[in-house]
Structure formats: C-alpha cells, structure tokens
Amino acid sequence: MTIMEYVSTRGAAPVLDFEGVTLAGLANDGGLYLPREWPRMSEAEIRDLRGLSYAEVAIRIMRPFVAGSLSDDELSGLCHAVYGDFGHSAVAPLVQLDETHWLLELFHGPTLAFKDVALQMLGHLFETFLERRGERLTIVGATSGDTGSAAINAVAGRDRTEIFMLHPAGRVSEVQRRQMTTVRAPNVHNIAIDGSFDDAQRHVKAMFSDTSVNGPLNLGAVNSINWARLMAQVVYYFTSALQLGAPDRKVAYSVPTGNFGDVFAGYVAAQMGLPIERLIVATNVNDILHRALSDGDYSAGDTTATITPSMDIQVSSNFERLLFDCGGRDGAAMAAQMAEFDANRAMQLTNAQREGAAALFTSARADQDETARALQWVYRNTAQVIDPHTGVGLHASLNATEDQVAPGTPIVTLATAHPAKFRDAVERAVGVRPPLPPRVGDLFGREEHFTELAGDYETSRDFVLENASAAKG
Ligand SMILES: *Cc1c(COP(=O)(O)O)cnc(C)c1O
C-alpha cells in the first residue's frame, strides 16, 4: 500500500505522512491537513464490513489513512486496545426512536461525550509515535468543555505528553469542569480564561504560529484541527449505516455541530463511498454555519451562552476543510479567503463552495425552547432522557423537510453526550435529573485544581512557557 500523504488547506506547509500530521496538529501555514486524495471503498468492500466488531471496522476504515505510519499489526493492536474497553461493548450503539428516527449513542467512553471515541485513540497514537521518535509533546488545547475532559483523561499520567487546557471561565457545566479539574497528574494543567471559547481557540492557534512557544516546545493539538480525531470519527458513520442497510440503502444524519469536526467526519465517510443521503448540520443560536450553508454568509457574531455549551462557537475551524475540498483544493485561494475572514470576521462562500456543500449538507438551527421540546418529545415517546446537544440534533431531524431528507430514509441523530453531563438543563426541560453513571466515580468529592487567567493572549502564552516542564527533544 502506498503512503498516505497529507496536504495543508493553505498550500504552503510541508506535505506530511500520518505520523507527521498527528504530531503537528495545525499546519505551519495556519491551515489544516487533509489527505491528498480520499481513499475509496467499493460496495463489495463496504458489504464485507457487515457483522464485524467496532474495532474490526475501525481497522478497515483507518488502514488507508495510516498507510506508511502504522503497520497492520500496530493498527490492529491500537484499535483493540482502545475500543475493546469501552463502557458499552458496541462502542456506539444505535437506538430506535420511531419508524424513521434513530439515536447513535456516542457517550459510552470515560468522560461521557463523543470526544472520547477519538481522543482515546489519539492518546495511544501520541504515545506510539513519540516513543518511536524519542520525543515529548506539549499539548495546548481549547475546550468548550468536552474536548478538555476527554483529552485530559486520554493523556493523564503518561510520560511523553504534557497538557495545557484552556476553558472559558464559568461557561462550562459543573460536571464538565470537574471532569477536567479533579484529575490529579503532574502532566495536566487546567486554565480558566476570562473570555469565550473562541478566545481560547484563538490563543491556541496563535501559540502554534508563535516561535517563542512553538520553538522551545514541541506543540501538539488535541482539538479537531488534529486530523487523527476526524479519522477516528469516520468509523461510527460506517458501523451505524451498515446496521441500517448500507450499502444498499441510504441513511441521513443529523449532527449537533460546533467546530464542524464530527459532521466533517460524515463527509469523509461519504467521500470514501458510504451512501449518505444527507448530513444535517444542527446548530444552536450560535448559527454561523446555518447561515453559511443556507445563504453563503459566513460572518461571525458574538457568542451567546446556551444550554448546549459545547456548541457555543462562532468560528468553526473544520469548515475550512470543507471549503478547501469543495472549492477545488486551491491552497493559495483558501489562504486569501481566510485572511479576508480574519480581517473582517466575515466572508462570502464561492459558488463552487456553495454548490459543493449543498450536494450533501443541509442545516437547521434550534433555540432553547425548541431544544427543550425535542427532549420532551423523546421522554414522552420513549421514556429516554437525552442531553441538550443531542436535542438540537433531534430537533433538526424531526423537522427535516422532504427536500432535505426523502421520506422513508432513516435519519440518525448523533447523541453526542450523556444527559448527566448537562443534568441541570435536562432537569429543567423534562423534570428528571439523570444520575451520573458509576464509571465517572467520585467526581463531586474530589478537589479541583485550576488557574484563572486574564483573557489576553500574552497571559496564556506566558503561563504555558513558565509552567511547561518539557524542553524540546
Ligand atoms: C464537541 C461537541 C459537539 C460539537 O462537535 P464538533 O465536532 O465540534 O462539531 C456537540 N455536542 C457535544 C456534546 C460536544 O461535546
């Protein structure tokens, strides 16, 4: 098998292999890495996946992406280590709601959100590659809550990685915060910044292009700018579609969306040959993606805090990957378009980008009342309690029009978090307080550790430089 090569969306960074992009995170021209070409699976190859375990499907889906960086034995060892040990033996079980609606439960990992599915894998990949190179990695990440807890869980106590995680102070749920701040390990640093998630994400991106940081330190990324995360998320589109009849039947997905990572993984699955009829990008009132996909206007406003904090995002990093792929893969044009966006906080999509996106994507937006009504609908009809992020996705599924999804097509809503992670909002909507599952342990009895910092970039940067124990090499 040939080596898979990865190129930057902005065309000016070195071409890397899978090991290189996993450790690099963001490309050094400010772009995001994508495979040079999408690997294609034939209908027969997809049919052959039927009946395989989650770990076995993961091996087949990931194999072309890691070619040249992991042997078949290494890949198989990783997939079995990560997915053999999840809270649910199916890893991502599919639950039927009514004749056409399904939930894909992605919250059976250690920190109760779908982020675990990919970050548990990323933690193992880091160790494998760093061991091989004899290097250490300083991870800097921004979180609206779930990435932080999943990433910290994936690397706490490991030898070759140290993690600095920035979250917006007061804007994550208590369970989310405690899942980060009660982890006691010498390689974990929690930072609460006085600002929004977008501020935190901007600081992290700035550190990557700041040679005073990404020179003495070997920086790594756990946000979904890291390609390896998206790759791991492609797998559950396959396992769920297979259960619903793929490749002989098309399936639609509704994806609660923030940084556009999870839904972009669905796009990758479609490029690989999985017959996906439609991907519904479901947003809360922070609806820049809904506006961009419905009328081409990609303009950021101020972030509004909602009951779905993991989606309180204005600037969705991974959208650039879609615009690049649909817009003819022109790195120089993409760099110019993003420079315009950085200057004006607004840009127009090109016709090619709009048409390319419209072939597969549609979008919908849910406000808090609509989200609460979706939670109530499930509770009334199936006695299940879902989390508000999942509720945003379900609102979009239940209200999909015939030109968004053909009648009779199964619609899968991605259930991105366990309801106990957002139990105050859940209780307000349906009057039931979901208990924390035993696997999170004594979360409310443990001491919290975090540092509060002002919201400017320099303060975050200096904190990382002063507290990082790892010098490069
Ligand atoms: C991260 C997250 C999302 C948004 O996913 P993206 O990949 O950023 O679009 C939705 N729901 C929950 C619970 C999350 O943690």
Short mmCIF file of C-alpha atoms and ligand atoms in Angstrom, two decimals:
data_model
loop_
_atom_site.label_atom_id
_atom_site.label_comp_id
_atom_site.label_asym_id
_atom_site.label_seq_id
_atom_site.Cartn_x
_atom_site.Cartn_y
_atom_site.Cartn_z
CA MET A 1 0.00 0.00 0.00
CA THR A 2 1.29 3.46 -0.84
CA ILE A 3 1.99 6.03 1.84
CA MET A 4 -0.92 8.37 2.52
CA GLU A 5 0.18 11.97 2.05
CA TYR A 6 -1.43 14.93 3.77
CA VAL A 7 -1.58 18.48 2.39
CA SER A 8 -2.46 21.76 4.09
CA THR A 9 -5.62 23.67 3.17
CA ARG A 10 -3.44 26.75 2.73
CA GLY A 11 -0.97 25.12 0.38
CA ALA A 12 2.29 26.36 1.91
CA ALA A 13 3.11 23.79 4.63
CA PRO A 14 5.21 20.67 4.07
CA VAL A 15 3.43 17.54 2.87
CA LEU A 16 3.44 15.05 5.77
CA ASP A 17 2.57 11.43 6.44
CA PHE A 18 0.05 10.30 9.06
CA GLU A 19 2.61 10.27 11.88
CA GLY A 20 3.64 13.79 10.92
CA VAL A 21 0.10 15.24 10.87
CA THR A 22 -0.85 13.52 14.11
CA LEU A 23 2.05 15.17 15.93
CA ALA A 24 1.83 18.51 14.09
CA GLY A 25 -1.88 19.21 14.64
CA LEU A 26 -2.17 22.54 12.85
CA ALA A 27 -0.14 23.01 9.65
CA ASN A 28 2.63 25.61 9.96
CA ASP A 29 0.99 27.86 7.33
CA GLY A 30 -2.06 28.15 9.60
CA GLY A 31 -4.03 25.61 7.54
CA LEU A 32 -5.46 22.20 8.36
CA TYR A 33 -4.22 18.91 7.00
CA LEU A 34 -6.25 16.68 4.70
CA PRO A 35 -5.36 13.51 2.78
CA ARG A 36 -4.16 14.35 -0.72
CA GLU A 37 -6.86 12.02 -2.07
CA TRP A 38 -9.83 10.30 -0.49
CA PRO A 39 -9.43 6.54 -0.29
CA ARG A 40 -12.44 4.87 -1.94
CA MET A 41 -14.16 1.68 -0.81
CA SER A 42 -16.19 -0.35 -3.30
CA GLU A 43 -19.71 -1.51 -2.49
CA ALA A 44 -18.36 -5.02 -2.04
CA GLU A 45 -15.74 -3.81 0.44
CA ILE A 46 -18.40 -1.95 2.40
CA ARG A 47 -20.65 -5.02 2.37
CA ASP A 48 -17.75 -7.05 3.77
CA LEU A 49 -17.80 -4.91 6.91
CA ARG A 50 -21.19 -6.28 7.93
CA GLY A 51 -21.10 -8.28 11.13
CA LEU A 52 -17.62 -7.11 12.16
CA SER A 53 -16.97 -5.70 15.64
CA TYR A 54 -16.46 -1.96 16.07
CA ALA A 55 -12.69 -2.47 16.45
CA GLU A 56 -12.53 -4.56 13.27
CA VAL A 57 -14.45 -1.96 11.24
CA ALA A 58 -12.15 0.72 12.66
CA ILE A 59 -9.11 -1.18 11.38
CA ARG A 60 -10.53 -1.40 7.84
CA ILE A 61 -11.58 2.27 7.73
CA MET A 62 -8.35 3.65 9.19
CA ARG A 63 -5.92 1.42 7.29
CA PRO A 64 -5.58 3.61 4.14
CA PHE A 65 -5.25 6.81 6.22
CA VAL A 66 -2.38 5.49 8.34
CA ALA A 67 -0.57 3.74 5.49
CA GLY A 68 3.17 4.26 5.83
CA SER A 69 2.97 5.20 9.52
CA LEU A 70 1.45 2.16 11.24
CA SER A 71 1.81 -1.50 10.29
CA ASP A 72 -1.33 -3.65 10.16
CA ASP A 73 -0.28 -5.23 13.46
CA GLU A 74 0.23 -1.87 15.15
CA LEU A 75 -3.12 -0.56 13.89
CA SER A 76 -4.91 -3.69 15.00
CA GLY A 77 -3.27 -3.52 18.45
CA LEU A 78 -4.36 0.11 18.86
CA CYS A 79 -7.95 -0.44 17.74
CA HIS A 80 -8.42 -3.41 20.03
CA ALA A 81 -6.77 -1.61 22.97
CA VAL A 82 -8.97 1.47 22.55
CA TYR A 83 -12.31 0.00 21.51
CA GLY A 84 -12.12 -3.32 23.29
CA ASP A 85 -12.50 -1.47 26.56
CA PHE A 86 -15.42 0.94 26.18
CA GLY A 87 -18.36 1.36 28.57
CA HIS A 88 -20.64 -0.39 26.03
CA SER A 89 -19.49 -3.41 24.08
CA ALA A 90 -20.91 -1.98 20.84
CA VAL A 91 -18.92 1.26 21.47
CA ALA A 92 -21.53 3.25 19.52
CA PRO A 93 -24.93 1.53 19.87
CA LEU A 94 -27.87 2.55 17.69
CA VAL A 95 -31.20 3.06 19.46
CA GLN A 96 -34.51 3.28 17.60
CA LEU A 97 -36.92 6.10 18.47
CA ASP A 98 -39.69 5.54 15.94
CA GLU A 99 -40.10 4.24 12.40
CA THR A 100 -37.54 6.59 10.84
CA HIS A 101 -35.60 8.10 13.73
CA TRP A 102 -32.59 6.65 15.49
CA LEU A 103 -30.05 7.80 18.05
CA LEU A 104 -26.40 6.88 17.70
CA GLU A 105 -25.12 6.83 21.28
CA LEU A 106 -21.56 8.10 21.30
CA PHE A 107 -21.24 8.82 25.02
CA HIS A 108 -20.12 5.46 26.38
CA GLY A 109 -16.49 6.49 26.89
CA PRO A 110 -14.89 7.55 30.19
CA THR A 111 -15.90 11.26 30.11
CA LEU A 112 -19.45 10.87 28.76
CA ALA A 113 -19.20 12.63 25.38
CA PHE A 114 -18.40 11.51 21.84
CA LYS A 115 -14.98 13.16 22.09
CA ASP A 116 -13.72 10.04 23.91
CA VAL A 117 -14.20 7.90 20.81
CA ALA A 118 -11.45 9.80 19.02
CA LEU A 119 -9.34 11.12 21.90
CA GLN A 120 -8.77 7.73 23.47
CA MET A 121 -7.31 6.73 20.08
CA LEU A 122 -5.29 9.96 19.82
CA GLY A 123 -3.73 9.39 23.26
CA HIS A 124 -2.47 5.98 22.13
CA LEU A 125 -1.25 7.37 18.79
CA PHE A 126 0.76 10.08 20.55
CA GLU A 127 2.49 7.53 22.78
CA THR A 128 3.27 5.24 19.84
CA PHE A 129 4.79 7.96 17.68
CA LEU A 130 6.61 9.82 20.48
CA GLU A 131 8.14 6.59 21.71
CA ARG A 132 9.33 5.87 18.19
CA ARG A 133 10.92 9.32 17.87
CA GLY A 134 12.18 9.59 21.43
CA GLU A 135 10.34 12.94 21.75
CA ARG A 136 8.00 14.67 24.16
CA LEU A 137 4.94 16.71 23.24
CA THR A 138 3.35 19.74 24.91
CA ILE A 139 -0.34 19.71 24.11
CA VAL A 140 -2.16 23.03 24.14
CA GLY A 141 -5.91 22.87 23.69
CA ALA A 142 -9.04 24.99 23.92
CA THR A 143 -12.25 23.47 25.13
CA SER A 144 -15.90 24.36 25.44
CA GLY A 145 -15.95 21.51 27.96
CA ASP A 146 -15.91 18.08 26.40
CA THR A 147 -12.64 18.05 24.46
CA GLY A 148 -10.82 19.11 27.60
CA SER A 149 -12.10 16.34 29.81
CA ALA A 150 -11.69 13.69 27.12
CA ALA A 151 -8.16 14.82 26.25
CA ILE A 152 -7.05 15.05 29.87
CA ASN A 153 -8.44 11.60 30.54
CA ALA A 154 -6.60 10.26 27.48
CA VAL A 155 -3.15 11.59 28.46
CA ALA A 156 -3.14 11.99 32.28
CA GLY A 157 -0.15 10.33 33.85
CA ARG A 158 1.54 9.48 30.55
CA ASP A 159 5.27 10.01 30.19
CA ARG A 160 5.73 11.74 26.90
CA THR A 161 2.90 14.24 26.89
CA GLU A 162 2.08 17.28 28.99
CA ILE A 163 -1.25 19.06 28.55
CA PHE A 164 -2.36 22.70 28.97
CA MET A 165 -6.13 23.00 28.57
CA LEU A 166 -7.83 26.40 28.30
CA HIS A 167 -11.55 26.67 29.04
CA PRO A 168 -13.79 29.77 29.19
CA ALA A 169 -14.32 30.52 32.89
CA GLY A 170 -17.90 29.98 34.03
CA ARG A 171 -19.09 28.78 30.63
CA VAL A 172 -18.75 25.03 31.01
CA SER A 173 -21.08 22.82 33.03
CA GLU A 174 -20.05 21.78 36.52
CA VAL A 175 -19.66 18.15 35.53
CA GLN A 176 -17.54 19.18 32.56
CA ARG A 177 -15.33 21.39 34.72
CA ARG A 178 -14.89 18.78 37.43
CA GLN A 179 -14.00 16.13 34.88
CA MET A 180 -11.03 18.32 33.95
CA THR A 181 -10.04 19.91 37.23
CA THR A 182 -10.21 16.90 39.54
CA VAL A 183 -7.67 14.95 37.53
CA ARG A 184 -4.52 15.00 39.63
CA ALA A 185 -1.49 14.28 37.46
CA PRO A 186 1.81 16.14 37.13
CA ASN A 187 1.40 16.45 33.34
CA VAL A 188 -2.06 18.13 33.49
CA HIS A 189 -2.57 21.95 33.67
CA ASN A 190 -6.07 23.44 33.67
CA ILE A 191 -6.54 27.10 32.81
CA ALA A 192 -9.81 29.05 33.09
CA ILE A 193 -9.57 32.17 30.93
CA ASP A 194 -11.70 35.24 31.28
CA GLY A 195 -13.23 35.03 27.79
CA SER A 196 -15.17 32.84 25.38
CA PHE A 197 -14.29 29.54 23.74
CA ASP A 198 -13.42 31.44 20.57
CA ASP A 199 -10.86 33.49 22.54
CA ALA A 200 -9.34 30.29 23.92
CA GLN A 201 -9.22 28.72 20.46
CA ARG A 202 -7.58 31.84 19.03
CA HIS A 203 -4.88 31.75 21.74
CA VAL A 204 -4.14 28.12 20.97
CA LYS A 205 -3.84 28.77 17.25
CA ALA A 206 -1.60 31.78 17.95
CA MET A 207 0.77 29.65 20.06
CA PHE A 208 1.28 27.31 17.11
CA SER A 209 2.49 30.14 14.90
CA ASP A 210 4.44 31.89 17.72
CA THR A 211 8.06 30.74 17.53
CA SER A 212 8.68 31.85 21.10
CA VAL A 213 6.40 28.96 22.11
CA ASN A 214 6.48 26.50 19.22
CA GLY A 215 10.26 26.56 19.14
CA PRO A 216 11.37 25.73 22.66
CA LEU A 217 8.31 23.49 22.99
CA ASN A 218 7.20 20.74 20.65
CA LEU A 219 3.49 21.68 20.47
CA GLY A 220 0.72 19.19 19.79
CA ALA A 221 -3.03 19.60 19.28
CA VAL A 222 -5.99 17.67 20.58
CA ASN A 223 -8.68 19.87 19.08
CA SER A 224 -10.41 18.61 15.98
CA ILE A 225 -7.89 20.55 13.93
CA ASN A 226 -5.96 17.30 14.51
CA TRP A 227 -6.74 15.05 11.54
CA ALA A 228 -6.41 11.84 13.57
CA ARG A 229 -9.52 12.76 15.54
CA LEU A 230 -11.66 13.15 12.46
CA MET A 231 -10.36 9.89 11.05
CA ALA A 232 -11.44 8.04 14.20
CA GLN A 233 -14.92 9.57 13.95
CA VAL A 234 -15.47 8.33 10.39
CA VAL A 235 -15.81 4.81 11.79
CA TYR A 236 -19.18 5.23 13.51
CA TYR A 237 -20.84 6.54 10.37
CA PHE A 238 -19.93 3.21 8.79
CA THR A 239 -20.98 0.99 11.71
CA SER A 240 -24.36 2.73 12.02
CA ALA A 241 -25.13 2.90 8.29
CA LEU A 242 -24.28 -0.81 7.95
CA GLN A 243 -26.81 -1.65 10.63
CA LEU A 244 -29.46 0.29 8.74
CA GLY A 245 -28.80 -1.47 5.44
CA ALA A 246 -25.81 0.22 3.79
CA PRO A 247 -24.53 -0.02 1.14
CA ASP A 248 -27.95 -1.00 -0.26
CA ARG A 249 -29.86 1.76 1.48
CA LYS A 250 -29.10 5.42 2.04
CA VAL A 251 -29.04 6.94 5.50
CA ALA A 252 -29.27 10.57 6.65
CA TYR A 253 -27.54 12.02 9.71
CA SER A 254 -28.28 14.97 11.93
CA VAL A 255 -25.19 16.17 13.74
CA PRO A 256 -25.14 18.65 16.65
CA THR A 257 -22.36 20.89 15.42
CA GLY A 258 -19.85 23.30 16.90
CA ASN A 259 -16.38 23.13 15.39
CA PHE A 260 -17.64 21.15 12.36
CA GLY A 261 -15.41 18.17 13.20
CA ASP A 262 -17.98 15.46 13.82
CA VAL A 263 -20.08 16.30 10.76
CA PHE A 264 -16.97 16.63 8.59
CA ALA A 265 -16.16 13.03 9.51
CA GLY A 266 -19.53 12.17 7.92
CA TYR A 267 -18.45 13.99 4.79
CA VAL A 268 -15.26 11.92 4.75
CA ALA A 269 -17.31 8.72 5.07
CA ALA A 270 -19.35 9.83 2.05
CA GLN A 271 -16.19 10.60 0.04
CA MET A 272 -14.99 7.07 0.85
CA GLY A 273 -18.13 5.65 -0.74
CA LEU A 274 -20.63 5.28 2.11
CA PRO A 275 -24.07 6.11 0.67
CA ILE A 276 -25.11 9.02 2.88
CA GLU A 277 -28.17 10.83 1.60
CA ARG A 278 -27.85 13.97 3.69
CA LEU A 279 -25.85 15.46 6.53
CA ILE A 280 -27.87 17.93 8.58
CA VAL A 281 -25.68 20.46 10.37
CA ALA A 282 -27.66 21.25 13.52
CA THR A 283 -26.64 24.40 15.40
CA ASN A 284 -27.92 26.26 18.42
CA VAL A 285 -28.47 30.05 18.23
CA ASN A 286 -24.75 30.45 17.51
CA ASP A 287 -25.71 29.73 13.95
CA ILE A 288 -22.89 30.93 11.70
CA LEU A 289 -22.80 27.54 9.96
CA HIS A 290 -26.54 27.52 9.39
CA ARG A 291 -26.29 30.97 7.80
CA ALA A 292 -23.26 29.98 5.73
CA LEU A 293 -24.91 26.83 4.41
CA SER A 294 -28.28 28.40 3.77
CA ASP A 295 -27.20 31.67 2.14
CA GLY A 296 -23.40 31.70 1.80
CA ASP A 297 -22.90 34.32 4.51
CA TYR A 298 -20.05 33.22 6.78
CA SER A 299 -19.88 36.02 9.31
CA ALA A 300 -19.12 35.68 12.99
CA GLY A 301 -21.15 37.49 15.62
CA ASP A 302 -20.71 37.40 19.39
CA THR A 303 -21.02 34.07 21.12
CA THR A 304 -24.24 33.56 23.10
CA ALA A 305 -24.08 31.23 26.11
CA THR A 306 -26.68 28.43 25.82
CA ILE A 307 -27.70 25.14 27.45
CA THR A 308 -25.50 23.47 24.81
CA PRO A 309 -22.11 24.96 25.72
CA SER A 310 -20.11 22.55 23.58
CA MET A 311 -21.69 24.20 20.54
CA ASP A 312 -21.30 27.82 21.65
CA ILE A 313 -18.85 28.51 18.87
CA GLN A 314 -18.78 31.14 16.17
CA VAL A 315 -15.67 30.22 14.23
CA SER A 316 -15.74 26.55 13.23
CA SER A 317 -12.19 25.51 12.40
CA ASN A 318 -13.03 22.46 10.36
CA PHE A 319 -15.31 24.33 7.98
CA GLU A 320 -12.11 25.35 6.22
CA ARG A 321 -11.52 21.71 5.32
CA LEU A 322 -14.88 21.54 3.55
CA LEU A 323 -14.40 24.87 1.76
CA PHE A 324 -10.97 23.71 0.55
CA ASP A 325 -12.25 20.36 -0.69
CA CYS A 326 -15.38 21.78 -2.38
CA GLY A 327 -13.58 24.84 -3.70
CA GLY A 328 -11.16 22.98 -5.97
CA ARG A 329 -8.40 22.38 -3.40
CA ASP A 330 -6.65 25.66 -4.18
CA GLY A 331 -4.39 26.41 -1.18
CA ALA A 332 -3.47 29.95 -2.25
CA ALA A 333 -7.12 30.91 -2.77
CA MET A 334 -8.04 29.36 0.57
CA ALA A 335 -5.28 31.29 2.35
CA ALA A 336 -6.56 34.54 0.79
CA GLN A 337 -10.17 33.76 1.74
CA MET A 338 -9.21 33.00 5.36
CA ALA A 339 -7.07 36.15 5.57
CA GLU A 340 -10.15 38.10 4.50
CA PHE A 341 -12.17 36.35 7.17
CA ASP A 342 -9.56 37.08 9.84
CA ALA A 343 -9.56 40.75 8.90
CA ASN A 344 -13.34 41.24 8.64
CA ARG A 345 -14.77 38.35 10.71
CA ALA A 346 -16.88 37.77 7.58
CA MET A 347 -16.61 36.32 4.08
CA GLN A 348 -18.76 35.05 1.24
CA LEU A 349 -18.52 31.47 0.02
CA THR A 350 -17.70 31.00 -3.68
CA ASN A 351 -20.28 29.41 -5.95
CA ALA A 352 -18.21 26.22 -6.15
CA GLN A 353 -18.07 26.04 -2.35
CA ARG A 354 -21.80 26.64 -2.01
CA GLU A 355 -22.75 24.09 -4.64
CA GLY A 356 -20.25 21.52 -3.40
CA ALA A 357 -21.54 21.82 0.16
CA ALA A 358 -25.20 21.78 -0.91
CA ALA A 359 -24.76 18.41 -2.62
CA LEU A 360 -24.53 16.69 0.76
CA PHE A 361 -25.18 19.19 3.55
CA THR A 362 -28.22 21.00 4.77
CA SER A 363 -28.64 22.84 8.06
CA ALA A 364 -31.02 23.76 10.83
CA ARG A 365 -30.98 25.84 13.98
CA ALA A 366 -32.65 25.24 17.34
CA ASP A 367 -33.22 27.80 20.08
CA GLN A 368 -33.55 26.79 23.74
CA ASP A 369 -37.32 26.21 23.61
CA GLU A 370 -37.04 24.06 20.52
CA THR A 371 -34.22 22.10 22.15
CA ALA A 372 -36.26 21.56 25.29
CA ARG A 373 -39.23 20.39 23.19
CA ALA A 374 -37.04 17.77 21.49
CA LEU A 375 -36.00 16.45 24.93
CA GLN A 376 -39.67 16.34 25.93
CA TRP A 377 -40.64 14.53 22.71
CA VAL A 378 -38.18 11.69 23.37
CA TYR A 379 -39.11 11.44 27.01
CA ARG A 380 -42.82 11.28 26.23
CA ASN A 381 -42.49 8.80 23.38
CA THR A 382 -39.72 6.50 24.57
CA ALA A 383 -39.13 7.33 28.27
CA GLN A 384 -35.49 8.06 27.43
CA VAL A 385 -33.64 11.11 28.66
CA ILE A 386 -31.28 12.76 26.18
CA ASP A 387 -28.81 15.59 26.58
CA PRO A 388 -29.48 19.09 25.15
CA HIS A 389 -26.81 18.86 22.41
CA THR A 390 -28.47 15.70 21.18
CA GLY A 391 -31.74 17.64 21.48
CA VAL A 392 -30.50 20.26 19.00
CA GLY A 393 -29.76 17.45 16.55
CA LEU A 394 -33.08 15.75 17.17
CA HIS A 395 -34.98 18.98 16.63
CA ALA A 396 -33.40 19.18 13.18
CA SER A 397 -34.22 15.52 12.43
CA LEU A 398 -37.84 15.78 13.50
CA ASN A 399 -38.33 18.91 11.42
CA ALA A 400 -36.43 17.84 8.31
CA THR A 401 -38.39 18.73 5.18
CA GLU A 402 -38.88 16.36 2.23
CA ASP A 403 -36.31 18.19 0.16
CA GLN A 404 -33.78 17.82 2.95
CA VAL A 405 -34.38 14.10 3.51
CA ALA A 406 -36.53 11.89 1.24
CA PRO A 407 -39.50 10.30 3.04
CA GLY A 408 -38.68 6.84 4.34
CA THR A 409 -34.94 7.43 4.64
CA PRO A 410 -33.72 6.56 8.13
CA ILE A 411 -32.41 9.62 9.99
CA VAL A 412 -29.76 9.04 12.63
CA THR A 413 -29.24 11.77 15.23
CA LEU A 414 -25.81 11.67 16.79
CA ALA A 415 -26.23 11.51 20.59
CA THR A 416 -23.07 13.40 21.45
CA ALA A 417 -23.21 13.50 25.25
CA HIS A 418 -24.64 11.59 28.21
CA PRO A 419 -27.56 13.53 29.74
CA ALA A 420 -25.92 13.50 33.19
CA LYS A 421 -23.19 15.75 31.86
CA PHE A 422 -25.77 18.56 31.48
CA ARG A 423 -28.21 17.49 34.14
CA ASP A 424 -29.37 20.96 35.27
CA ALA A 425 -30.61 21.79 31.76
CA VAL A 426 -32.08 18.31 31.36
CA GLU A 427 -33.92 18.57 34.64
CA ARG A 428 -35.39 21.93 33.65
CA ALA A 429 -36.65 20.50 30.37
CA VAL A 430 -38.11 17.15 31.44
CA GLY A 431 -38.21 17.22 35.24
CA VAL A 432 -35.86 14.27 35.63
CA ARG A 433 -32.32 14.52 36.99
CA PRO A 434 -30.23 11.88 35.21
CA PRO A 435 -27.78 10.12 37.55
CA LEU A 436 -24.07 10.05 36.77
CA PRO A 437 -23.02 6.59 35.60
CA PRO A 438 -20.71 4.76 38.03
CA ARG A 439 -17.72 4.95 35.67
CA VAL A 440 -17.13 8.62 36.48
CA GLY A 441 -16.56 7.74 40.13
CA ASP A 442 -16.48 10.22 42.96
CA LEU A 443 -16.50 13.37 40.82
CA PHE A 444 -18.07 15.66 43.41
CA GLY A 445 -15.89 14.50 46.29
CA ARG A 446 -12.57 15.31 44.68
CA GLU A 447 -10.59 18.52 44.97
CA GLU A 448 -10.38 20.83 41.94
CA HIS A 449 -7.16 22.32 40.56
CA PHE A 450 -7.08 25.10 38.01
CA THR A 451 -5.51 28.50 37.36
CA GLU A 452 -7.60 31.55 36.47
CA LEU A 453 -6.05 33.87 33.90
CA ALA A 454 -6.99 37.14 32.17
CA GLY A 455 -8.36 36.79 28.63
CA ASP A 456 -5.45 38.17 26.58
CA TYR A 457 -3.11 36.02 24.51
CA GLU A 458 0.15 37.06 26.20
CA THR A 459 -1.03 35.93 29.64
CA SER A 460 -1.91 32.44 28.35
CA ARG A 461 1.33 32.19 26.39
CA ASP A 462 3.49 33.21 29.34
CA PHE A 463 1.75 30.75 31.63
CA VAL A 464 2.48 27.90 29.24
CA LEU A 465 6.11 28.93 28.83
CA GLU A 466 6.66 29.29 32.57
CA ASN A 467 5.00 26.02 33.53
CA ALA A 468 5.97 23.64 30.76
CA SER A 469 8.42 21.10 32.09
CA ALA A 470 9.33 19.73 28.68
CA ALA A 471 12.06 21.32 26.67
CA LYS A 472 12.20 20.07 23.11
CA GLY A 473 13.94 16.78 22.34
C1 LIG B 1 -17.91 18.87 20.80
C2 LIG B 1 -19.36 18.62 20.92
C3 LIG B 1 -20.24 18.92 19.87
C4 LIG B 1 -19.78 19.59 18.60
O1 LIG B 1 -18.93 18.76 17.83
P1 LIG B 1 -17.99 19.41 16.72
O2 LIG B 1 -17.15 18.29 16.22
O3 LIG B 1 -17.17 20.46 17.40
O4 LIG B 1 -18.88 19.99 15.67
C5 LIG B 1 -21.57 18.59 20.03
N1 LIG B 1 -22.02 18.02 21.16
C6 LIG B 1 -21.21 17.74 22.19
C7 LIG B 1 -21.77 17.13 23.42
C8 LIG B 1 -19.85 18.02 22.11
O5 LIG B 1 -19.03 17.71 23.13
#
